[in-house]
Amino acid sequence: MGVREGFEELYGAAPDGVWAAPGRVNLIGEYTDFNEGFVMPLALPHTAVAAVSRRDDGVLRLHSADIEGPIVELHLDRLQPLTNTSWAAYPAGVVWALREAGHTSVTGADVHLASTVPTGAGLSSSAALEVVIALALNDLYELGLTRPELAKLSQHAENDFVGVPCGIMDQTASACCTDGHALHLDCRDLSIRQVPFDLASQGLSLLVVDTRVKHALGDGEYAERREGCEEGARLLGVSHLRDVAYEGLDAALARLSDERVRRYVRHVVSDDHRVEQVIGLLDAGDVRAIGPVLTEGHASLRDDLRISCDELDLVVATANSAGALGSRMTGGGFGGSAIVLVEVADVDTVTKAVGEAFAAAGFTAPRVFPAVPSAGARRIS
Ligand code: ADP
Ligand code: MG
């Protein structure tokens, strides 16, 4: 059953409309966002789809086809940050963030949604969920907010209502990406540029390999890396590591005595540089040449930032020796997904090699699918 039909069955009337917002993978630029650096995500074909109607009585009703349970009913004047630990906190947080920002004309909604974005695989199912609600309410209540503004409000919802300290990349990707492009996002001024990333016409594929593991270790590690990067910026006398020029990296590293901080600084500054390298190559139409840059990015995440894990390292090592052009872990690390750039002709060989390596290591079979650069959030009916 589609979400439109599901909505009608649940609420007894047709929805005012149906919207979709995608998950994303990050091509390059990891843990650079909170350092006010560069990232380069692309939207996936996988989306959260929401059927939504307005309400004028201060009530928010939420239902997900993907979660067992009845309709969740909330009252807008009683929304309290950090109190709701269920999935409903994500859409409720968006309504809260809109009203906090002064959009008190938002007086309620009925929502039924379903998503094809795998959850907890580092592909931002949470941002897809937030952005689809933000866009639906923006349209229904004629708020006139821009895509970047909707992204910012969605991030505010996740940070301060749900309580997850994510950067701005995921929501911006879901809101602003376009078909056939990767999105260059400058996390300092939030300026964006669509960079052509046409894989199909080049005979290339970008595979997502979801390792289907999430190591518990990951939770406190993000905060630790963040703190280490802030420490690095402080020691180097800059507001954020973005301000350390790649050309001056060796000199900067020589000034840092703490080995851990030195590694983090080297990762962030070199990954910002890799984003610029990838953009240069894509603008020049040399898509194949980004492969080695991706693999260098993985080494940096593994050895300097130390956020990889055995499963992710195995994907990268196996894919590259089976003929991939390059690969790296993507997202927060300690599990989740890797991306693999590969000739279309080699997709089967590489996929098979990774599957066999996982079986031999006794790991859960990974899920592999192509990351076709897709459109950002949109109204679909
Ligand atoms: P990621 O964003 O990497 O997929 P998160 O932990 O940030 O992982 O977000 C996953 C959470 O988002 C889920 O635990 C759930 O609360 C919510 N979520 C995602 N998709 C759905 C869905 N289709 N229905 C209900 N909740 C969802
Ligand atoms: Mg998330």
Tab-separated table of C-alpha atoms and ligand atoms in Angstrom:
chain	number	residue	atom	x	y	z
A	1	MET	CA	0.000	0.000	0.000
A	2	GLY	CA	1.295	3.486	-0.856
A	3	VAL	CA	1.476	6.269	1.724
A	4	ARG	CA	-1.507	8.071	0.164
A	5	GLU	CA	-3.709	4.991	0.588
A	6	GLY	CA	-2.235	4.339	4.040
A	7	PHE	CA	-3.071	7.900	5.064
A	8	GLU	CA	-6.672	7.546	3.884
A	9	GLU	CA	-7.096	4.302	5.769
A	10	LEU	CA	-5.655	5.751	8.999
A	11	TYR	CA	-7.246	9.195	8.999
A	12	GLY	CA	-10.372	8.636	6.913
A	13	ALA	CA	-9.669	11.351	4.340
A	14	ALA	CA	-7.257	12.042	1.488
A	15	PRO	CA	-4.034	13.897	2.432
A	16	ASP	CA	-3.473	17.472	1.281
A	17	GLY	CA	-0.346	16.247	-0.502
A	18	VAL	CA	2.567	13.821	-0.605
A	19	TRP	CA	6.261	14.782	-0.326
A	20	ALA	CA	9.559	12.891	-0.577
A	21	ALA	CA	13.046	13.573	0.786
A	22	PRO	CA	16.128	11.416	0.172
A	23	GLY	CA	18.858	9.888	2.278
A	24	ARG	CA	22.431	10.696	1.289
A	25	VAL	CA	25.971	9.424	1.084
A	26	ASN	CA	28.950	11.660	1.519
A	27	LEU	CA	31.407	11.378	-1.362
A	28	ILE	CA	34.283	13.095	0.465
A	29	GLY	CA	34.867	15.404	3.448
A	30	GLU	CA	34.309	13.557	6.731
A	31	TYR	CA	34.222	15.153	10.207
A	32	THR	CA	34.946	18.414	8.407
A	33	ASP	CA	31.471	19.924	8.883
A	34	PHE	CA	31.834	20.977	12.520
A	35	ASN	CA	35.285	22.305	11.660
A	36	GLU	CA	33.524	24.703	9.267
A	37	GLY	CA	35.141	22.956	6.307
A	38	PHE	CA	33.861	21.295	3.156
A	39	VAL	CA	31.676	18.271	2.493
A	40	MET	CA	30.345	16.745	-0.696
A	41	PRO	CA	27.259	14.599	-0.312
A	42	LEU	CA	24.908	13.268	-2.964
A	43	ALA	CA	21.262	12.319	-2.557
A	44	LEU	CA	20.267	8.674	-2.894
A	45	PRO	CA	17.276	7.363	-4.826
A	46	HIS	CA	15.998	6.107	-1.459
A	47	THR	CA	13.482	8.465	0.133
A	48	ALA	CA	11.225	9.102	3.082
A	49	VAL	CA	7.746	9.736	1.688
A	50	ALA	CA	5.116	11.525	3.781
A	51	ALA	CA	1.421	12.113	3.178
A	52	VAL	CA	0.406	15.184	5.170
A	53	SER	CA	-2.681	17.289	5.876
A	54	ARG	CA	-2.988	20.551	7.799
A	55	ARG	CA	-4.834	20.804	11.080
A	56	ASP	CA	-5.869	23.986	12.834
A	57	ASP	CA	-6.400	22.665	16.374
A	58	GLY	CA	-2.829	22.428	17.701
A	59	VAL	CA	-2.679	18.646	17.324
A	60	LEU	CA	0.059	16.680	15.569
A	61	ARG	CA	-0.740	13.078	14.640
A	62	LEU	CA	2.104	10.889	13.403
A	63	HIS	CA	2.268	7.406	11.986
A	64	SER	CA	5.027	5.448	10.258
A	65	ALA	CA	4.344	2.390	8.128
A	66	ASP	CA	7.803	1.172	9.151
A	67	ILE	CA	7.213	1.192	12.917
A	68	GLU	CA	4.801	-1.084	14.770
A	69	GLY	CA	2.292	0.845	16.814
A	70	PRO	CA	-0.686	3.166	16.867
A	71	ILE	CA	-0.900	6.792	15.757
A	72	VAL	CA	1.170	9.064	18.019
A	73	GLU	CA	-0.821	12.127	19.075
A	74	LEU	CA	0.987	15.219	20.377
A	75	HIS	CA	-0.120	18.741	21.328
A	76	LEU	CA	1.984	21.534	19.883
A	77	ASP	CA	1.897	23.716	22.975
A	78	ARG	CA	3.242	20.837	25.038
A	79	LEU	CA	6.228	19.844	22.883
A	80	GLN	CA	9.252	19.622	25.201
A	81	PRO	CA	12.814	19.179	23.888
A	82	LEU	CA	14.653	15.986	24.870
A	83	THR	CA	11.592	14.307	26.384
A	84	ASN	CA	10.488	12.061	23.529
A	85	THR	CA	12.797	9.128	22.861
A	86	SER	CA	10.711	7.509	20.105
A	87	TRP	CA	10.941	8.005	16.345
A	88	ALA	CA	8.158	10.613	16.671
A	89	ALA	CA	10.702	13.043	18.146
A	90	TYR	CA	12.139	13.655	14.643
A	91	PRO	CA	8.960	14.953	12.965
A	92	ALA	CA	7.717	16.549	16.205
A	93	GLY	CA	11.088	18.288	16.531
A	94	VAL	CA	10.640	19.870	13.111
A	95	VAL	CA	7.255	21.294	14.097
A	96	TRP	CA	8.784	22.529	17.356
A	97	ALA	CA	11.725	24.135	15.495
A	98	LEU	CA	9.392	25.895	13.046
A	99	ARG	CA	7.303	27.311	15.872
A	100	GLU	CA	10.420	28.289	17.857
A	101	ALA	CA	11.563	30.218	14.771
A	102	GLY	CA	8.326	32.199	14.883
A	103	HIS	CA	6.253	30.212	12.402
A	104	THR	CA	3.309	29.942	14.774
A	105	SER	CA	0.924	29.739	11.834
A	106	VAL	CA	1.850	26.021	11.853
A	107	THR	CA	-1.096	24.783	13.888
A	108	GLY	CA	-0.932	21.021	13.458
A	109	ALA	CA	-0.777	18.188	10.966
A	110	ASP	CA	-1.762	14.615	10.255
A	111	VAL	CA	1.197	12.615	8.948
A	112	HIS	CA	1.642	9.128	7.597
A	113	LEU	CA	5.046	8.181	6.238
A	114	ALA	CA	7.154	5.339	4.913
A	115	SER	CA	10.827	5.296	4.016
A	116	THR	CA	13.138	3.266	1.799
A	117	VAL	CA	16.241	4.806	3.402
A	118	PRO	CA	17.893	2.074	5.488
A	119	THR	CA	17.980	3.222	9.124
A	120	GLY	CA	21.182	3.383	11.127
A	121	ALA	CA	23.347	2.596	8.062
A	122	GLY	CA	24.916	6.054	8.015
A	123	LEU	CA	22.650	7.079	5.123
A	124	SER	CA	20.695	9.700	7.084
A	125	SER	CA	17.244	8.234	7.341
A	126	SER	CA	16.740	10.732	10.172
A	127	ALA	CA	17.489	13.769	7.982
A	128	ALA	CA	15.196	12.396	5.259
A	129	LEU	CA	12.429	12.158	7.829
A	130	GLU	CA	12.981	15.689	9.140
A	131	VAL	CA	13.309	17.319	5.742
A	132	VAL	CA	10.222	15.676	4.267
A	133	ILE	CA	8.155	17.049	7.157
A	134	ALA	CA	9.783	20.485	6.931
A	135	LEU	CA	9.084	20.738	3.194
A	136	ALA	CA	5.489	19.519	3.562
A	137	LEU	CA	4.727	22.087	6.282
A	138	ASN	CA	6.531	24.828	4.337
A	139	ASP	CA	4.236	24.153	1.383
A	140	LEU	CA	1.020	23.574	3.302
A	141	TYR	CA	1.431	26.640	5.530
A	142	GLU	CA	3.018	28.753	2.763
A	143	LEU	CA	5.955	29.675	4.981
A	144	GLY	CA	8.157	30.692	2.049
A	145	LEU	CA	11.313	29.208	3.567
A	146	THR	CA	14.258	28.376	1.303
A	147	ARG	CA	15.795	24.906	1.051
A	148	PRO	CA	18.839	25.886	3.148
A	149	GLU	CA	16.506	27.395	5.764
A	150	LEU	CA	14.501	24.168	5.912
A	151	ALA	CA	17.764	22.251	6.353
A	152	LYS	CA	18.850	24.517	9.195
A	153	LEU	CA	15.508	24.129	11.000
A	154	SER	CA	15.694	20.357	10.579
A	155	GLN	CA	19.188	20.319	12.060
A	156	HIS	CA	17.935	22.471	14.950
A	157	ALA	CA	15.211	19.858	15.525
A	158	GLU	CA	17.720	16.982	15.579
A	159	ASN	CA	20.278	18.819	17.748
A	160	ASP	CA	18.017	20.426	20.274
A	161	PHE	CA	14.721	18.525	20.276
A	162	VAL	CA	15.881	14.957	19.598
A	163	GLY	CA	19.283	15.589	21.186
A	164	VAL	CA	21.650	14.307	18.483
A	165	PRO	CA	24.672	16.576	17.846
A	166	CYS	CA	24.838	16.263	14.028
A	167	GLY	CA	26.298	18.858	11.655
A	168	ILE	CA	24.403	20.577	8.825
A	169	MET	CA	25.443	18.237	5.994
A	170	ASP	CA	22.715	15.599	6.149
A	171	GLN	CA	19.748	17.931	6.128
A	172	THR	CA	21.316	20.176	3.484
A	173	ALA	CA	21.940	17.193	1.232
A	174	SER	CA	18.377	15.961	1.608
A	175	ALA	CA	16.925	19.428	0.992
A	176	CYS	CA	19.261	20.806	-1.681
A	177	CYS	CA	20.785	18.036	-3.819
A	178	THR	CA	19.876	17.748	-7.486
A	179	ASP	CA	19.782	14.867	-9.907
A	180	GLY	CA	23.143	13.957	-11.469
A	181	HIS	CA	25.179	16.136	-9.092
A	182	ALA	CA	27.126	16.030	-5.882
A	183	LEU	CA	26.660	19.032	-3.593
A	184	HIS	CA	29.659	21.090	-2.551
A	185	LEU	CA	28.726	22.582	0.808
A	186	ASP	CA	30.884	25.096	2.598
A	187	CYS	CA	29.984	24.517	6.231
A	188	ARG	CA	31.213	27.993	7.223
A	189	ASP	CA	28.915	30.222	5.188
A	190	LEU	CA	26.596	27.374	4.086
A	191	SER	CA	27.054	28.291	0.439
A	192	ILE	CA	26.374	25.429	-1.947
A	193	ARG	CA	27.318	24.494	-5.480
A	194	GLN	CA	25.988	21.661	-7.624
A	195	VAL	CA	28.971	19.770	-9.062
A	196	PRO	CA	28.208	17.529	-12.074
A	197	PHE	CA	28.645	13.899	-11.049
A	198	ASP	CA	27.433	11.906	-13.992
A	199	LEU	CA	28.488	8.345	-13.381
A	200	ALA	CA	26.320	6.504	-15.886
A	201	SER	CA	27.527	8.319	-19.016
A	202	GLN	CA	31.112	7.532	-17.962
A	203	GLY	CA	30.382	3.819	-17.540
A	204	LEU	CA	30.928	4.089	-13.788
A	205	SER	CA	28.990	3.099	-10.714
A	206	LEU	CA	29.292	4.240	-7.104
A	207	LEU	CA	28.326	1.346	-4.878
A	208	VAL	CA	27.140	1.714	-1.318
A	209	VAL	CA	28.188	-1.240	0.818
A	210	ASP	CA	26.134	-1.253	4.019
A	211	THR	CA	28.127	-3.403	6.450
A	212	ARG	CA	25.014	-3.733	8.635
A	213	VAL	CA	27.092	-3.293	11.766
A	214	LYS	CA	27.071	-0.443	14.217
A	215	HIS	CA	29.667	-0.820	16.935
A	216	ALA	CA	28.409	0.486	20.290
A	217	LEU	CA	31.756	2.205	20.751
A	218	GLY	CA	30.659	4.849	18.227
A	219	ASP	CA	28.473	6.897	20.537
A	220	GLY	CA	31.005	8.685	22.727
A	221	GLU	CA	33.657	8.712	20.003
A	222	TYR	CA	32.026	11.455	17.936
A	223	ALA	CA	32.084	13.847	20.877
A	224	GLU	CA	35.699	12.878	21.597
A	225	ARG	CA	36.798	13.666	18.015
A	226	ARG	CA	34.917	16.929	18.121
A	227	GLU	CA	36.561	17.937	21.351
A	228	GLY	CA	39.999	16.954	19.951
A	229	CYS	CA	39.451	19.080	16.855
A	230	GLU	CA	38.394	22.072	18.966
A	231	GLU	CA	41.513	21.571	21.056
A	232	GLY	CA	43.594	21.556	17.862
A	233	ALA	CA	42.031	24.792	16.655
A	234	ARG	CA	42.629	26.401	20.044
A	235	LEU	CA	46.290	25.332	20.134
A	236	LEU	CA	46.813	26.662	16.623
A	237	GLY	CA	45.078	29.940	17.410
A	238	VAL	CA	42.301	29.633	14.811
A	239	SER	CA	38.555	29.616	15.355
A	240	HIS	CA	38.107	26.351	13.411
A	241	LEU	CA	40.429	23.881	11.665
A	242	ARG	CA	39.034	25.157	8.369
A	243	ASP	CA	41.403	28.076	8.841
A	244	VAL	CA	44.535	25.904	8.704
A	245	ALA	CA	45.739	26.026	5.075
A	246	TYR	CA	46.735	22.707	3.525
A	247	GLU	CA	49.993	24.295	2.348
A	248	GLY	CA	50.788	25.162	5.961
A	249	LEU	CA	49.789	21.765	7.369
A	250	ASP	CA	53.287	20.452	8.130
A	251	ALA	CA	54.227	23.647	9.927
A	252	ALA	CA	50.996	23.508	11.920
A	253	LEU	CA	51.562	19.873	12.877
A	254	ALA	CA	55.076	20.684	14.069
A	255	ARG	CA	53.531	23.067	16.600
A	256	LEU	CA	51.374	20.351	18.156
A	257	SER	CA	52.929	18.133	20.795
A	258	ASP	CA	49.851	16.012	21.499
A	259	GLU	CA	49.967	13.044	19.129
A	260	ARG	CA	46.187	12.534	19.199
A	261	VAL	CA	45.392	16.160	18.382
A	262	ARG	CA	48.019	16.108	15.644
A	263	ARG	CA	46.320	13.128	13.970
A	264	TYR	CA	42.893	14.776	14.107
A	265	VAL	CA	44.213	18.029	12.651
A	266	ARG	CA	45.978	16.137	9.865
A	267	HIS	CA	42.775	14.320	8.988
A	268	VAL	CA	40.543	17.399	8.903
A	269	VAL	CA	42.910	19.642	6.984
A	270	SER	CA	43.810	16.931	4.459
A	271	ASP	CA	40.166	15.910	3.978
A	272	ASP	CA	39.178	19.525	3.244
A	273	HIS	CA	41.949	19.448	0.656
A	274	ARG	CA	40.612	16.169	-0.774
A	275	VAL	CA	37.202	17.800	-1.262
A	276	GLU	CA	38.875	20.497	-3.324
A	277	GLN	CA	40.805	17.879	-5.306
A	278	VAL	CA	37.616	15.946	-6.073
A	279	ILE	CA	35.814	19.099	-7.178
A	280	GLY	CA	38.699	19.979	-9.504
A	281	LEU	CA	38.611	16.507	-11.030
A	282	LEU	CA	34.830	16.445	-11.453
A	283	ASP	CA	34.791	19.920	-12.982
A	284	ALA	CA	37.424	18.673	-15.422
A	285	GLY	CA	35.249	15.635	-16.219
A	286	ASP	CA	37.873	13.219	-14.893
A	287	VAL	CA	35.586	11.115	-12.702
A	288	ARG	CA	37.846	8.045	-12.641
A	289	ALA	CA	40.667	10.045	-11.104
A	290	ILE	CA	38.719	10.632	-7.887
A	291	GLY	CA	39.135	6.929	-7.009
A	292	PRO	CA	42.585	7.213	-5.406
A	293	VAL	CA	41.480	10.349	-3.535
A	294	LEU	CA	38.643	8.354	-1.964
A	295	THR	CA	41.067	5.630	-0.921
A	296	GLU	CA	43.443	8.195	0.619
A	297	GLY	CA	40.463	9.574	2.510
A	298	HIS	CA	39.817	6.125	3.926
A	299	ALA	CA	43.399	5.740	5.102
A	300	SER	CA	43.112	9.079	6.877
A	301	LEU	CA	39.862	8.073	8.616
A	302	ARG	CA	41.361	4.711	9.590
A	303	ASP	CA	44.828	5.795	10.710
A	304	ASP	CA	44.493	9.423	11.794
A	305	LEU	CA	40.898	9.874	12.938
A	306	ARG	CA	40.609	6.180	13.881
A	307	ILE	CA	36.884	5.821	13.280
A	308	SER	CA	36.911	2.843	10.927
A	309	CYS	CA	36.357	-0.799	11.899
A	310	ASP	CA	37.295	-4.234	10.586
A	311	GLU	CA	34.214	-4.528	8.371
A	312	LEU	CA	34.768	-1.142	6.686
A	313	ASP	CA	38.481	-1.799	6.221
A	314	LEU	CA	37.662	-5.168	4.663
A	315	VAL	CA	35.272	-3.564	2.134
A	316	VAL	CA	37.925	-1.080	1.060
A	317	ALA	CA	40.810	-3.561	0.858
A	318	THR	CA	38.748	-6.195	-0.953
A	319	ALA	CA	37.012	-3.854	-3.387
A	320	ASN	CA	40.254	-2.125	-4.360
A	321	SER	CA	42.115	-5.373	-4.946
A	322	ALA	CA	39.156	-6.736	-6.950
A	323	GLY	CA	39.467	-3.849	-9.414
A	324	ALA	CA	37.577	-0.902	-7.901
A	325	LEU	CA	38.957	2.541	-8.753
A	326	GLY	CA	38.825	3.614	-5.116
A	327	SER	CA	36.738	3.323	-1.993
A	328	ARG	CA	36.294	4.607	1.518
A	329	MET	CA	34.101	4.419	4.556
A	330	THR	CA	31.478	7.170	4.637
A	331	GLY	CA	29.590	8.800	7.504
A	332	GLY	CA	30.260	8.651	11.202
A	333	GLY	CA	32.232	5.399	11.233
A	334	PHE	CA	32.425	2.365	13.554
A	335	GLY	CA	30.134	0.573	11.112
A	336	GLY	CA	27.573	1.875	8.656
A	337	SER	CA	28.472	2.081	4.989
A	338	ALA	CA	31.391	2.334	2.594
A	339	ILE	CA	31.340	3.680	-0.968
A	340	VAL	CA	33.139	2.033	-3.860
A	341	LEU	CA	33.816	3.677	-7.240
A	342	VAL	CA	33.896	0.997	-9.899
A	343	GLU	CA	33.598	0.470	-13.656
A	344	VAL	CA	30.091	-0.763	-14.455
A	345	ALA	CA	31.736	-3.800	-16.077
A	346	ASP	CA	33.390	-4.674	-12.742
A	347	VAL	CA	30.376	-4.245	-10.455
A	348	ASP	CA	29.590	-7.956	-10.259
A	349	THR	CA	33.199	-9.009	-9.664
A	350	VAL	CA	33.707	-6.459	-6.907
A	351	THR	CA	30.347	-7.185	-5.255
A	352	LYS	CA	31.083	-10.900	-5.263
A	353	ALA	CA	34.590	-10.414	-3.861
A	354	VAL	CA	33.285	-8.298	-0.976
A	355	GLY	CA	30.534	-10.822	-0.213
A	356	GLU	CA	33.035	-13.686	-0.172
A	357	ALA	CA	35.484	-11.791	2.020
A	358	PHE	CA	32.708	-11.058	4.523
A	359	ALA	CA	31.630	-14.703	4.559
A	360	ALA	CA	35.227	-15.843	5.060
A	361	ALA	CA	35.650	-13.407	7.971
A	362	GLY	CA	32.411	-14.593	9.566
A	363	PHE	CA	30.728	-11.161	9.145
A	364	THR	CA	27.033	-10.626	8.378
A	365	ALA	CA	26.469	-10.427	4.608
A	366	PRO	CA	26.645	-6.753	3.506
A	367	ARG	CA	23.924	-5.043	1.489
A	368	VAL	CA	25.208	-3.514	-1.761
A	369	PHE	CA	23.373	-1.044	-4.007
A	370	PRO	CA	24.299	1.734	-6.466
A	371	ALA	CA	24.296	5.336	-5.236
A	372	VAL	CA	22.702	7.008	-8.243
A	373	PRO	CA	23.035	10.797	-7.667
A	374	SER	CA	19.378	11.757	-7.225
A	375	ALA	CA	17.062	14.701	-6.601
A	376	GLY	CA	16.607	16.382	-3.229
A	377	ALA	CA	13.303	16.863	-1.426
A	378	ARG	CA	10.221	17.490	-3.572
A	379	ARG	CA	6.451	17.392	-3.644
A	380	ILE	CA	5.305	14.289	-5.497
A	381	SER	CA	1.523	14.717	-5.521
B	1	ADP	P1	20.573	7.327	10.247
B	1	ADP	O1	20.110	8.735	10.144
B	1	ADP	O2	22.027	7.172	9.974
B	1	ADP	O3	19.756	6.362	9.455
B	1	ADP	P2	19.812	7.761	12.966
B	1	ADP	O4	20.016	6.990	14.212
B	1	ADP	O5	20.298	9.152	12.904
B	1	ADP	O6	20.402	6.882	11.775
B	1	ADP	O7	18.253	7.825	12.644
B	1	ADP	C1	17.484	6.650	12.645
B	1	ADP	C2	16.205	6.921	13.391
B	1	ADP	O8	15.340	7.772	12.589
B	1	ADP	C3	15.389	5.675	13.635
B	1	ADP	O9	15.819	5.022	14.814
B	1	ADP	C4	13.986	6.266	13.784
B	1	ADP	O10	13.816	6.831	15.067
B	1	ADP	C5	14.004	7.392	12.780
B	1	ADP	N1	13.480	6.915	11.496
B	1	ADP	C6	14.141	6.779	10.333
B	1	ADP	N2	13.330	6.303	9.353
B	1	ADP	C7	12.126	6.123	9.923
B	1	ADP	C8	10.855	5.637	9.460
B	1	ADP	N3	10.682	5.220	8.206
B	1	ADP	N4	9.843	5.628	10.331
B	1	ADP	C9	10.004	6.029	11.604
B	1	ADP	N5	11.154	6.477	12.083
B	1	ADP	C10	12.214	6.531	11.282
B	2	MG	MG	20.866	10.327	11.322
